[in-house]
Amino acid sequence: MLLDKMTPELTAEIVEKALIEKGQRLPHHSLHRWWSRRFAILYRAILASYLTDSKELVRKSLDNPKAVEILARGKVFYEPFMGGGTGLIEAAIMGYHSIGIDINPVAVRIAKSTSNLLKGKVDAKEIESKGKTILRKTEEKLIETGWSWNVEGKIVSYIFVTRGKIPSWIDKYSRNGKPIRILRCPYCGTIFESARSSGKETCPHCGRSFEVTHKPKFRLGEGYPTQDGYTVWAVEVREQDGKKWRKRVLDAREILNWLQESHFKAMEKANKARKILDPVPLEDLMEGKRLKREGIKRFSQLFTTRQLATFVAFAEACRELELDEELIEVFSVFLSESAKSSSLVAKWHSPIGEPVPAVAMKTYWVPEYTVETNPLARVPEKLVPLARNALASSIRRAVRIASSELRISRNVAVEAKIDDARTFVPDKPIDIAIVDPPYMDTVRSYASLSIVHYGAMRVFDEIVGMSNDVVLDNVERNEIPRDRTGFGKAMKLVFSNIERVLTPSGRVVLFYNRKSVLDWENILQASVESGLHPSVSYWVIGEPPGRLARSRLRGVFVVVLTREKPAKSRIVFTEPLHRASEAIFLDKKVEKSAMKALSNAISRIYNNELEVVVL
């Protein structure tokens, strides 16, 4: 099999392919955000190279995973930390019987829903028609309670709120290809537009000059309403102008009656959500402790009254339509995905005119000012969103996935389930397993990161009557320990469980990278003691490159583990690193230190009796 003997040149080609993918997440992996998703190309390369010795066939499979489907028939893939399901889905598309588990219920729901979309269990036209119907019914349910997200014929997209100071740069949009900034004079409060790009601006009303900044530097005057613990100071609305929906920002005092009335009339439905969410012990979660210090003491405080009421109305509309099991799960994922922007822990960023989704930096920071996003913001009767990550956006994305030419064959089995990798043993012989464990210090808890998603999903499940007895703090307590000793012990259990059911020609592939020899030694010792030896390691690009919440290590090692102890252990490093460095910024010294740590760890584990060759 080529997996054991890929050349530096082929490895570099795979890296280059992954870099093409970096800025455009493949549509079938975009149903719902999940952290630290690997490139689909990496999975394709590994899974195809396990099946064949042909470089050309592996190259072909990078673009068309169906190219090796005949070879994958009867083979079984397993992923014990599947997360959002990138590996599970890629293996299933390729034709493997695919088994994936995760301890996080949100991750499992995402993977199952994506699988059902690609297998044709949920029809694209049905999603589109029922999606539009449900959005309309959701809007009607809010109107029945005496309010809606429309004010004076305009659609509310975002409501600007603050816990303290505000910026002078509120928003932006483009007019005839030119950027227009929407500013607020910190002296008189006038909101106006400017095509200038300077750091200073003069108010057209009072004539005073002020700094243009998106940072919260200025205090509000009086007369602004307080709701949900925040002061409301401006509102972005969309109004129709021919075929376009123009953006405007209003001073909150201009629509004070709507703000007060909608907040009051949304309370009844919002309280239904609070009754569901607030018994969940937020303070028992790692990120919950941080939120509590920031003044968010109850789960429901992550959302506004209007947002909670909308979540409830959406779930009620789904319940009344009596959707089948697969479709109801997909619609729960729509609501969960929308929560990353429709929450008070999303951060507004004026230079892009959109909120940065909650936990984009892999932790919960409660911003001083943010926006209340309207989950229903869309062009009427269409799946065209007028706010980031609105429900219409999620539904439209699912329609595209279900319409994709890249499908999972109906005769291919896909199993996605909630379980613990330390105790779960697959009930079938495994041909190839990919192990991508949570790193010890990068993310302390994925359960904590998924708080907003879990909250929206929990409200949905309770309203529609779906079973959801998973308690998030229990999930967090049962995650893989992040301390070195606990992590090593846990990984030994994971590897041992896989080794028990690995076929004679089976392979276990580890995704891992650390700069510490001790960290590498810890996990490799766990694999060796389980009877799995590092035969070859390939340096490839890890997560999509970026500045937010990224480790300085851009690469990840794909370590191929075999039952048979190799005569030597190869590390393919130099050429793929060189190719990557020509395309993106990375620190070669940092990457090299990690490679040396891997090499030294292998030597130490085998008491220098196993030759390590770096290519």
Coordinates of C-alpha atoms in Angstrom, one line a residue:
M1 CA 0.0 0.0 0.0
L2 CA 1.2 3.5 -0.9
L3 CA 0.3 4.8 2.6
D4 CA 3.5 3.2 3.9
K5 CA 5.8 4.6 1.3
M6 CA 4.7 7.9 -0.1
T7 CA 7.5 10.0 -1.5
P8 CA 8.4 13.5 -0.4
E9 CA 7.2 14.7 -3.8
L10 CA 3.8 13.1 -3.5
T11 CA 3.4 14.4 0.0
A12 CA 4.3 17.9 -1.2
E13 CA 1.6 17.6 -3.9
I14 CA -1.0 16.7 -1.2
V15 CA 0.0 19.7 0.8
E16 CA -0.4 22.0 -2.3
K17 CA -3.8 20.5 -2.9
A18 CA -4.8 21.2 0.8
L19 CA -3.7 24.8 0.4
I20 CA -6.1 25.3 -2.5
E21 CA -8.8 24.0 -0.2
K22 CA -7.8 26.3 2.7
G23 CA -9.9 29.3 1.7
Q24 CA -12.9 27.4 0.5
R25 CA -14.3 24.8 2.8
L26 CA -15.8 22.0 0.7
P27 CA -19.6 22.5 0.6
H28 CA -20.4 19.1 2.2
H29 CA -18.4 20.0 5.3
S30 CA -20.1 23.4 5.8
L31 CA -23.4 22.4 7.3
H32 CA -22.3 23.5 10.8
R33 CA -19.1 25.0 12.2
W34 CA -16.8 22.7 14.1
W35 CA -13.4 23.6 15.5
S36 CA -10.1 22.3 14.2
R37 CA -11.5 20.6 11.1
R38 CA -8.8 19.0 9.0
F39 CA -8.6 19.4 5.3
A40 CA -10.7 16.9 3.4
I41 CA -7.8 16.4 1.0
L42 CA -5.7 14.9 3.8
Y43 CA -8.3 12.3 4.5
R44 CA -8.7 11.5 0.8
A45 CA -4.9 11.0 0.4
I46 CA -4.7 8.7 3.5
L47 CA -7.8 6.7 2.7
A48 CA -6.9 6.3 -1.0
S49 CA -3.3 5.4 -0.4
Y50 CA -4.3 2.7 2.0
L51 CA -6.2 1.0 -0.9
T52 CA -3.6 1.2 -3.7
D53 CA 0.0 1.4 -4.7
S54 CA -0.8 3.7 -7.6
K55 CA 0.3 7.3 -7.3
E56 CA -1.9 8.2 -10.2
L57 CA -5.0 6.7 -8.6
V58 CA -4.3 8.5 -5.4
R59 CA -3.8 11.8 -7.3
K60 CA -7.1 11.2 -9.1
S61 CA -8.9 10.5 -5.8
L62 CA -7.9 13.9 -4.4
D63 CA -10.3 15.5 -6.8
N64 CA -12.7 12.6 -7.2
P65 CA -12.9 10.3 -4.2
K66 CA -15.2 8.0 -6.1
A67 CA -12.2 6.9 -8.2
V68 CA -11.3 4.3 -5.6
E69 CA -14.9 3.3 -4.6
I70 CA -14.6 -0.2 -6.0
L71 CA -11.4 -0.8 -3.9
A72 CA -13.0 0.6 -0.8
R73 CA -16.0 -1.8 -0.9
G74 CA -15.9 -4.1 2.2
K75 CA -13.3 -2.0 3.9
V76 CA -14.1 -0.5 7.3
F77 CA -13.0 3.0 8.5
Y78 CA -13.1 4.1 12.2
E79 CA -12.6 7.5 13.8
P80 CA -12.8 7.7 17.6
F81 CA -12.6 11.5 17.8
M82 CA -14.7 12.4 14.7
G83 CA -15.8 15.9 15.7
G84 CA -17.9 17.4 13.0
G85 CA -17.4 14.3 10.8
T86 CA -14.9 15.4 8.1
G87 CA -13.1 12.0 8.1
L88 CA -16.3 10.0 8.5
I89 CA -18.0 11.7 5.6
E90 CA -14.9 11.5 3.3
A91 CA -14.5 7.8 4.0
A92 CA -18.2 7.1 3.3
I93 CA -18.1 9.0 0.0
M94 CA -15.1 6.9 -1.0
G95 CA -17.0 3.8 -0.2
Y96 CA -15.8 2.7 3.2
H97 CA -18.2 1.3 5.8
S98 CA -17.7 4.3 8.1
I99 CA -17.9 4.3 11.9
G100 CA -17.4 7.5 13.9
I101 CA -17.9 8.3 17.5
D102 CA -17.6 11.4 19.6
I103 CA -18.5 12.2 23.2
N104 CA -20.1 15.6 22.2
P105 CA -23.8 15.3 21.2
V106 CA -23.5 18.4 19.0
A107 CA -20.7 16.9 16.9
V108 CA -22.6 13.7 16.4
R109 CA -25.8 15.5 15.3
I110 CA -23.7 17.4 12.7
A111 CA -22.1 14.2 11.3
K112 CA -25.4 12.3 11.2
S113 CA -27.2 15.1 9.4
T114 CA -24.4 15.6 6.9
S115 CA -24.4 11.9 6.2
N116 CA -28.2 11.8 5.7
L117 CA -28.0 14.8 3.3
L118 CA -25.4 13.1 1.2
K119 CA -27.1 9.7 1.2
G120 CA -30.3 11.2 -0.1
K121 CA -32.3 10.4 3.0
V122 CA -33.3 14.1 3.0
D123 CA -34.4 15.5 -0.3
A124 CA -33.0 18.9 -1.4
K125 CA -36.4 20.2 -2.7
E126 CA -38.1 19.1 0.5
I127 CA -35.6 21.0 2.6
E128 CA -36.1 24.1 0.5
S129 CA -39.9 24.0 0.5
K130 CA -40.2 23.1 4.1
G131 CA -37.5 25.5 5.1
K132 CA -39.4 28.4 3.5
T133 CA -42.6 27.2 5.1
I134 CA -41.1 26.9 8.5
L135 CA -39.5 30.3 8.4
R136 CA -42.8 31.8 7.3
K137 CA -44.6 30.0 10.1
T138 CA -42.0 31.2 12.6
E139 CA -42.6 34.8 11.5
E140 CA -46.3 34.2 11.8
K141 CA -46.0 32.8 15.3
L142 CA -44.1 35.9 16.4
I143 CA -46.8 38.2 14.9
E144 CA -49.4 36.2 16.8
T145 CA -47.7 37.3 20.0
G146 CA -47.8 41.0 18.9
W147 CA -44.4 41.6 17.4
S148 CA -42.0 40.8 14.6
W149 CA -38.5 41.6 13.4
N150 CA -40.0 44.3 11.0
V151 CA -40.2 47.9 12.0
E152 CA -41.8 50.6 9.9
G153 CA -41.6 48.4 6.7
K154 CA -37.9 47.7 7.3
I155 CA -36.3 44.4 8.3
V156 CA -34.1 44.5 11.4
S157 CA -30.8 42.7 10.8
Y158 CA -28.8 43.7 13.9
I159 CA -29.4 45.6 17.1
F160 CA -26.3 47.2 18.5
V161 CA -25.9 46.8 22.3
T162 CA -23.2 47.6 24.8
R163 CA -22.3 47.0 28.4
G164 CA -20.2 50.2 28.5
K165 CA -18.6 52.2 25.7
I166 CA -19.2 52.2 22.0
P167 CA -17.2 52.9 18.8
S168 CA -17.5 55.7 16.4
W169 CA -17.3 53.3 13.4
I170 CA -20.6 51.4 13.5
D171 CA -20.9 49.5 10.2
K172 CA -19.9 49.4 6.5
Y173 CA -21.3 48.4 3.1
S174 CA -20.3 48.8 -0.6
R175 CA -21.9 51.3 -3.0
N176 CA -20.9 50.8 -6.7
G177 CA -17.9 48.8 -5.5
K178 CA -16.6 51.5 -3.1
P179 CA -16.6 51.0 0.7
I180 CA -19.0 53.2 2.7
R181 CA -18.5 53.6 6.4
I182 CA -21.4 54.2 8.7
L183 CA -20.2 56.4 11.6
R184 CA -21.6 58.0 14.8
C185 CA -20.4 61.3 16.1
P186 CA -19.4 60.7 19.8
Y187 CA -20.3 64.3 20.6
C188 CA -23.9 64.8 19.2
G189 CA -24.8 61.2 18.4
T190 CA -25.5 61.9 14.7
I191 CA -25.2 58.7 12.5
F192 CA -24.0 59.4 9.0
E193 CA -22.2 57.8 6.1
S194 CA -18.8 58.6 4.7
A195 CA -16.8 57.4 1.7
R196 CA -13.6 58.7 3.2
S197 CA -11.0 56.3 4.6
S198 CA -9.1 58.6 7.0
G199 CA -8.6 58.0 10.7
K200 CA -10.4 61.3 11.4
E201 CA -13.9 62.5 10.4
T202 CA -15.9 65.7 10.8
C203 CA -19.5 65.5 11.9
P204 CA -21.8 67.0 9.3
H205 CA -24.2 68.1 12.1
C206 CA -22.1 69.6 14.9
G207 CA -18.9 70.2 12.9
R208 CA -16.6 68.6 15.5
S209 CA -13.8 66.3 14.5
F210 CA -13.4 62.8 16.0
E211 CA -11.4 59.6 15.7
V212 CA -12.8 56.9 13.5
T213 CA -12.4 53.6 15.4
H214 CA -14.2 50.3 15.8
K215 CA -12.9 50.0 19.4
P216 CA -15.3 50.9 22.3
K217 CA -13.9 54.3 23.3
F218 CA -16.9 56.6 23.7
R219 CA -19.7 57.0 26.2
L220 CA -23.3 57.1 25.3
G221 CA -25.6 60.0 26.2
E222 CA -29.0 59.5 27.9
G223 CA -32.3 58.2 26.6
Y224 CA -31.2 54.8 25.4
P225 CA -33.2 51.8 26.6
T226 CA -31.6 48.9 28.6
Q227 CA -32.7 45.4 27.7
D228 CA -31.3 42.0 28.8
G229 CA -28.6 43.8 30.8
Y230 CA -27.3 45.8 27.7
T231 CA -27.9 49.3 26.5
V232 CA -29.4 49.4 23.0
W233 CA -27.9 52.3 21.0
A234 CA -28.4 51.6 17.3
V235 CA -30.2 49.3 14.9
E236 CA -29.2 48.1 11.4
V237 CA -32.2 47.7 9.1
R238 CA -32.7 46.7 5.5
E239 CA -35.2 48.4 3.3
Q240 CA -36.1 47.4 -0.2
D241 CA -34.8 49.5 -3.1
G242 CA -35.9 47.7 -6.3
K243 CA -34.2 44.3 -6.3
K244 CA -31.7 45.4 -3.6
W245 CA -32.1 45.6 0.2
R246 CA -30.2 48.7 1.3
K247 CA -28.5 48.9 4.7
R248 CA -29.3 51.7 7.1
V249 CA -28.3 52.3 10.7
L250 CA -30.9 54.1 12.9
D251 CA -30.4 55.6 16.3
A252 CA -32.2 53.4 18.8
R253 CA -34.2 56.3 20.1
E254 CA -35.9 56.6 16.6
I255 CA -37.6 53.2 17.1
L256 CA -37.8 53.2 20.9
N257 CA -41.5 52.1 20.9
W258 CA -40.7 49.0 18.7
L259 CA -37.7 48.1 20.9
Q260 CA -39.7 48.2 24.1
E261 CA -42.9 46.6 22.7
S262 CA -41.0 43.7 20.9
H263 CA -39.0 43.0 24.0
F264 CA -42.1 42.9 26.2
K265 CA -44.2 40.8 23.8
A266 CA -41.3 38.3 23.2
M267 CA -41.1 37.6 26.9
E268 CA -43.7 34.8 27.0
K269 CA -42.0 32.6 24.4
A270 CA -38.5 33.5 25.7
N271 CA -39.5 32.3 29.2
K272 CA -40.2 28.9 27.7
A273 CA -36.6 28.8 26.5
R274 CA -35.3 30.0 29.9
K275 CA -37.2 27.3 31.7
I276 CA -35.4 24.7 29.5
L277 CA -31.9 26.3 29.6
D278 CA -31.5 27.7 33.1
P279 CA -31.5 24.4 35.0
V280 CA -28.3 23.5 32.9
P281 CA -25.4 24.3 35.3
L282 CA -23.4 26.8 33.3
E283 CA -21.0 27.4 36.1
D284 CA -19.9 23.8 36.1
L285 CA -18.3 24.2 32.7
M286 CA -14.8 25.5 32.1
E287 CA -16.0 28.3 29.8
G288 CA -19.0 28.8 32.1
K289 CA -16.7 30.0 34.8
R290 CA -15.3 32.6 32.5
L291 CA -18.8 33.7 31.5
K292 CA -19.9 33.9 35.1
R293 CA -17.0 36.3 35.8
E294 CA -18.2 38.4 32.9
G295 CA -21.7 38.6 34.5
I296 CA -23.4 35.8 32.5
K297 CA -24.6 33.6 35.3
R298 CA -27.5 31.7 33.6
F299 CA -27.5 29.8 30.4
S300 CA -30.3 31.9 28.9
Q301 CA -28.3 35.1 29.3
L302 CA -26.2 34.0 26.3
F303 CA -29.1 35.1 24.2
T304 CA -31.5 38.0 24.1
T305 CA -35.2 37.8 24.8
R306 CA -36.1 38.3 21.1
Q307 CA -33.6 35.6 20.1
L308 CA -34.9 33.1 22.6
A309 CA -38.5 33.8 21.5
T310 CA -37.5 33.2 17.9
F311 CA -35.8 29.9 18.7
V312 CA -39.0 28.7 20.4
A313 CA -41.2 29.8 17.5
F314 CA -38.9 28.1 15.0
A315 CA -39.1 24.8 17.0
E316 CA -42.8 25.1 17.4
A317 CA -43.2 25.6 13.6
C318 CA -41.1 22.4 13.0
R319 CA -43.1 20.4 15.5
E320 CA -46.4 21.4 13.9
L321 CA -45.1 20.3 10.4
E322 CA -44.5 16.8 11.8
L323 CA -41.2 16.3 10.0
D324 CA -39.7 12.8 9.9
E325 CA -36.7 11.9 12.1
E326 CA -33.9 12.7 9.7
L327 CA -35.4 16.0 8.7
I328 CA -36.1 17.1 12.2
E329 CA -32.5 16.4 13.1
V330 CA -31.3 18.5 10.2
F331 CA -33.5 21.4 11.2
S332 CA -32.2 21.2 14.7
V333 CA -28.7 21.6 13.2
F334 CA -29.9 24.8 11.4
L335 CA -30.9 26.4 14.7
S336 CA -27.7 25.3 16.4
E337 CA -25.5 26.7 13.6
S338 CA -27.3 30.1 13.7
A339 CA -26.6 30.4 17.4
K340 CA -22.9 31.2 16.7
S341 CA -24.0 34.7 15.5
S342 CA -27.4 34.9 17.2
S343 CA -25.9 35.2 20.7
L344 CA -24.5 37.9 22.9
V345 CA -21.0 36.3 22.8
A346 CA -20.6 37.0 19.1
K347 CA -18.4 40.0 18.5
W348 CA -19.3 42.8 16.1
H349 CA -16.5 43.9 13.8
S350 CA -17.3 47.2 12.1
P351 CA -14.6 46.9 9.3
I352 CA -16.4 43.9 7.8
G353 CA -19.9 45.0 8.8
E354 CA -20.7 41.6 10.3
P355 CA -20.4 39.8 13.7
V356 CA -17.5 37.4 14.3
P357 CA -19.1 34.2 15.4
A358 CA -18.9 33.2 19.1
V359 CA -15.8 31.2 20.1
A360 CA -14.0 32.0 16.8
M361 CA -10.9 32.3 19.0
K362 CA -11.7 28.9 20.7
T363 CA -12.7 30.6 23.9
Y364 CA -15.6 32.7 25.2
W365 CA -14.8 36.4 25.4
V366 CA -17.8 38.6 26.3
P367 CA -17.4 41.7 24.2
E368 CA -18.0 45.2 25.7
Y369 CA -20.3 45.9 22.7
T370 CA -21.8 43.5 20.2
V371 CA -25.0 43.0 18.3
E372 CA -28.3 41.2 18.7
T373 CA -28.5 39.3 15.4
N374 CA -31.9 38.5 14.0
P375 CA -32.0 34.7 13.2
L376 CA -34.9 35.3 10.8
A377 CA -33.2 38.1 8.8
R378 CA -33.8 37.3 5.1
V379 CA -35.3 38.6 1.9
P380 CA -39.1 37.8 2.3
E381 CA -40.1 34.3 1.0
K382 CA -36.5 33.5 -0.1
L383 CA -33.5 31.8 1.4
V384 CA -31.4 34.9 1.0
P385 CA -30.0 35.9 4.4
L386 CA -29.8 39.5 5.5
A387 CA -27.7 38.8 8.6
R388 CA -24.7 36.5 9.1
N389 CA -25.5 32.9 9.9
A390 CA -29.3 33.6 9.8
L391 CA -31.5 30.5 9.6
A392 CA -32.0 31.1 5.9
S393 CA -28.3 30.7 5.4
S394 CA -28.2 27.4 7.1
I395 CA -31.1 26.0 5.2
R396 CA -29.7 27.2 1.9
R397 CA -26.4 25.5 2.7
A398 CA -28.2 22.2 3.4
V399 CA -30.0 22.5 0.0
R400 CA -26.7 22.8 -1.7
I401 CA -25.2 19.8 0.1
A402 CA -28.3 17.6 -0.6
S403 CA -28.0 18.7 -4.3
S404 CA -24.3 17.9 -4.5
E405 CA -23.0 15.5 -7.2
L406 CA -20.6 14.1 -4.6
R407 CA -22.8 11.5 -2.8
I408 CA -22.5 8.7 -0.4
S409 CA -23.8 5.5 -2.1
R410 CA -27.0 4.2 -0.6
N411 CA -25.4 0.8 0.1
V412 CA -22.6 2.3 2.2
A413 CA -23.2 2.1 5.9
V414 CA -22.4 5.2 8.0
E415 CA -22.5 5.0 11.8
A416 CA -22.2 8.2 13.9
K417 CA -22.9 7.8 17.6
I418 CA -22.2 9.3 21.0
D419 CA -19.6 7.3 22.8
D420 CA -16.3 7.3 24.7
A421 CA -13.3 6.3 22.7
R422 CA -11.7 4.9 25.9
T423 CA -14.4 2.3 26.3
F424 CA -15.8 1.8 22.8
V425 CA -14.7 -1.2 20.8
P426 CA -16.0 -1.4 17.2
D427 CA -18.0 -4.5 16.5
K428 CA -16.4 -5.0 13.1
P429 CA -12.8 -5.6 12.1
I430 CA -11.2 -2.3 11.3
D431 CA -9.1 -1.8 8.2
I432 CA -8.0 1.8 8.8
A433 CA -8.5 4.1 11.8
I434 CA -7.7 7.8 11.9
V435 CA -7.0 9.2 15.4
D436 CA -7.1 12.9 15.8
P437 CA -7.2 13.5 19.5
P438 CA -7.8 16.8 21.3
Y439 CA -4.5 18.5 22.0
M440 CA -3.6 18.9 25.6
D441 CA -3.5 22.7 25.8
T442 CA -5.0 24.1 22.5
V443 CA -8.6 23.5 23.4
R444 CA -9.4 22.7 27.1
S445 CA -12.9 21.5 26.4
Y446 CA -14.9 21.1 23.2
A447 CA -18.0 20.7 25.4
S448 CA -17.5 24.2 26.7
L449 CA -16.9 25.6 23.2
S450 CA -20.2 24.2 22.0
I451 CA -22.2 25.9 24.7
V452 CA -24.2 28.2 22.4
H453 CA -24.8 25.4 19.9
Y454 CA -25.9 23.0 22.6
G455 CA -28.2 25.7 24.1
A456 CA -30.1 26.3 20.8
M457 CA -30.2 22.6 20.2
R458 CA -31.5 21.9 23.7
V459 CA -34.4 24.4 23.3
F460 CA -35.3 22.8 19.9
D461 CA -35.2 19.2 21.2
E462 CA -37.4 20.0 24.2
I463 CA -40.0 21.9 22.1
V464 CA -40.3 19.2 19.3
G465 CA -40.2 16.3 21.8
M466 CA -36.8 14.8 20.7
S467 CA -34.8 12.9 23.3
N468 CA -31.9 14.9 24.7
D469 CA -30.9 13.7 28.1
V470 CA -27.2 14.6 27.6
V471 CA -25.9 17.0 30.3
L472 CA -23.1 19.1 29.0
D473 CA -21.1 19.3 32.2
N474 CA -21.1 15.5 32.2
V475 CA -19.8 15.5 28.7
E476 CA -17.0 17.9 29.7
R477 CA -16.1 15.7 32.7
N478 CA -15.8 12.7 30.5
E479 CA -13.6 14.4 27.8
I480 CA -10.0 13.1 27.4
P481 CA -7.9 14.6 30.2
R482 CA -5.6 17.4 29.2
D483 CA -2.8 16.8 31.7
R484 CA 0.1 14.8 30.2
T485 CA -0.3 11.7 32.5
G486 CA -4.1 11.5 32.1
F487 CA -3.8 12.1 28.4
G488 CA -1.3 9.3 27.9
K489 CA -3.4 6.8 29.9
A490 CA -6.5 7.7 28.0
M491 CA -4.8 7.4 24.6
K492 CA -3.4 3.9 25.6
L493 CA -7.0 2.8 26.1
V494 CA -8.0 4.3 22.7
F495 CA -5.2 2.6 20.8
S496 CA -5.7 -0.7 22.6
N497 CA -9.4 -0.8 21.7
I498 CA -8.5 -0.2 18.0
E499 CA -5.6 -2.8 18.1
R500 CA -8.0 -5.5 19.3
V501 CA -10.1 -5.3 16.2
L502 CA -7.5 -4.2 13.6
T503 CA -7.3 -6.4 10.6
P504 CA -3.9 -8.1 9.8
S505 CA -3.2 -5.5 7.1
G506 CA -4.8 -2.7 9.0
R507 CA -3.3 0.7 9.8
V508 CA -3.9 3.3 12.5
V509 CA -3.1 6.9 11.4
L510 CA -2.4 9.5 14.1
F511 CA -2.8 13.2 13.5
Y512 CA -0.5 15.0 16.0
N513 CA 2.1 17.7 16.4
R514 CA 3.9 19.1 19.4
K515 CA 7.1 20.9 20.1
S516 CA 7.8 19.0 23.3
V517 CA 9.7 15.7 23.2
L518 CA 7.8 14.6 26.3
D519 CA 4.5 15.2 24.7
W520 CA 5.5 13.2 21.6
E521 CA 6.9 10.5 23.8
N522 CA 3.7 10.4 25.9
I523 CA 1.4 9.6 23.0
L524 CA 3.8 7.3 21.1
Q525 CA 4.5 5.3 24.2
A526 CA 0.8 4.8 24.5
S527 CA 0.6 3.5 20.9
V528 CA 3.7 1.3 21.2
E529 CA 2.5 -0.3 24.5
S530 CA -0.8 -1.0 22.6
G531 CA 1.2 -2.9 19.9
L532 CA 1.2 -0.1 17.3
H533 CA 4.6 1.2 16.0
P534 CA 5.4 4.4 14.1
S535 CA 6.6 3.3 10.7
V536 CA 6.4 6.6 8.8
S537 CA 5.4 10.1 9.5
Y538 CA 4.4 12.7 6.9
W539 CA 4.4 16.5 7.6
V540 CA 1.3 18.1 6.1
I541 CA -0.5 21.3 6.6
G542 CA -2.9 21.2 9.6
E543 CA -5.8 23.6 10.1
P544 CA -6.6 26.3 7.6
P545 CA -4.0 29.0 8.0
G546 CA -5.1 32.1 9.9
R547 CA -4.2 34.4 12.7
L548 CA -7.1 33.9 15.1
A549 CA -6.7 31.1 17.6
R550 CA -4.0 29.3 15.6
S551 CA -1.1 27.5 17.1
R552 CA 2.3 28.7 15.8
L553 CA 2.6 25.2 14.5
R554 CA 0.9 25.2 11.0
G555 CA 1.7 21.7 10.3
V556 CA 0.6 18.3 11.6
F557 CA 2.3 15.0 11.3
V558 CA 0.4 12.1 9.8
V559 CA 1.9 9.2 11.7
V560 CA 1.2 5.7 10.3
L561 CA 1.1 3.0 13.0
T562 CA 1.5 -0.7 12.2
R563 CA 1.5 -3.8 14.3
E564 CA 4.8 -4.9 12.9
K565 CA 7.8 -3.1 14.3
P566 CA 9.6 -1.4 11.4
A567 CA 13.3 -1.7 10.7
K568 CA 13.4 2.1 10.5
S569 CA 11.0 4.9 11.0
R570 CA 10.9 7.5 8.2
I571 CA 9.9 11.2 8.6
V572 CA 8.9 12.9 5.4
F573 CA 9.4 16.6 6.2
T574 CA 11.7 18.8 4.1
E575 CA 9.9 19.0 0.7
P576 CA 6.3 19.4 1.9
L577 CA 7.4 22.1 4.3
H578 CA 9.2 23.9 1.5
R579 CA 6.2 23.8 -0.7
A580 CA 3.9 25.1 2.1
S581 CA 6.3 27.9 3.0
E582 CA 6.1 29.2 -0.6
A583 CA 2.3 29.6 -0.3
I584 CA 1.6 30.7 3.3
F585 CA 3.4 32.2 6.3
L586 CA 4.9 29.7 8.7
D587 CA 7.8 29.6 11.0
K588 CA 10.2 26.9 9.6
K589 CA 12.2 26.9 12.9
V590 CA 9.1 26.1 14.9
E591 CA 8.0 23.4 12.5
K592 CA 11.6 21.9 12.6
S593 CA 11.6 21.9 16.4
A594 CA 8.4 19.8 16.3
M595 CA 10.0 17.4 13.8
K596 CA 13.1 17.0 16.0
A597 CA 10.9 16.4 19.0
L598 CA 9.1 13.6 17.1
S599 CA 12.4 12.1 16.0
N600 CA 13.9 12.2 19.5
A601 CA 10.8 10.8 21.0
I602 CA 10.9 7.7 18.7
S603 CA 14.6 7.2 19.4
R604 CA 14.0 7.4 23.2
I605 CA 11.1 5.0 23.1
Y606 CA 13.1 2.4 21.3
N607 CA 16.4 3.2 23.2
N608 CA 18.1 4.2 19.9
E609 CA 17.6 0.7 18.5
L610 CA 15.2 2.0 15.8
E611 CA 16.8 4.1 13.1
V612 CA 14.9 7.4 12.4
V613 CA 15.4 8.7 8.9
V614 CA 14.4 12.3 8.1
L615 CA 13.7 13.1 4.4

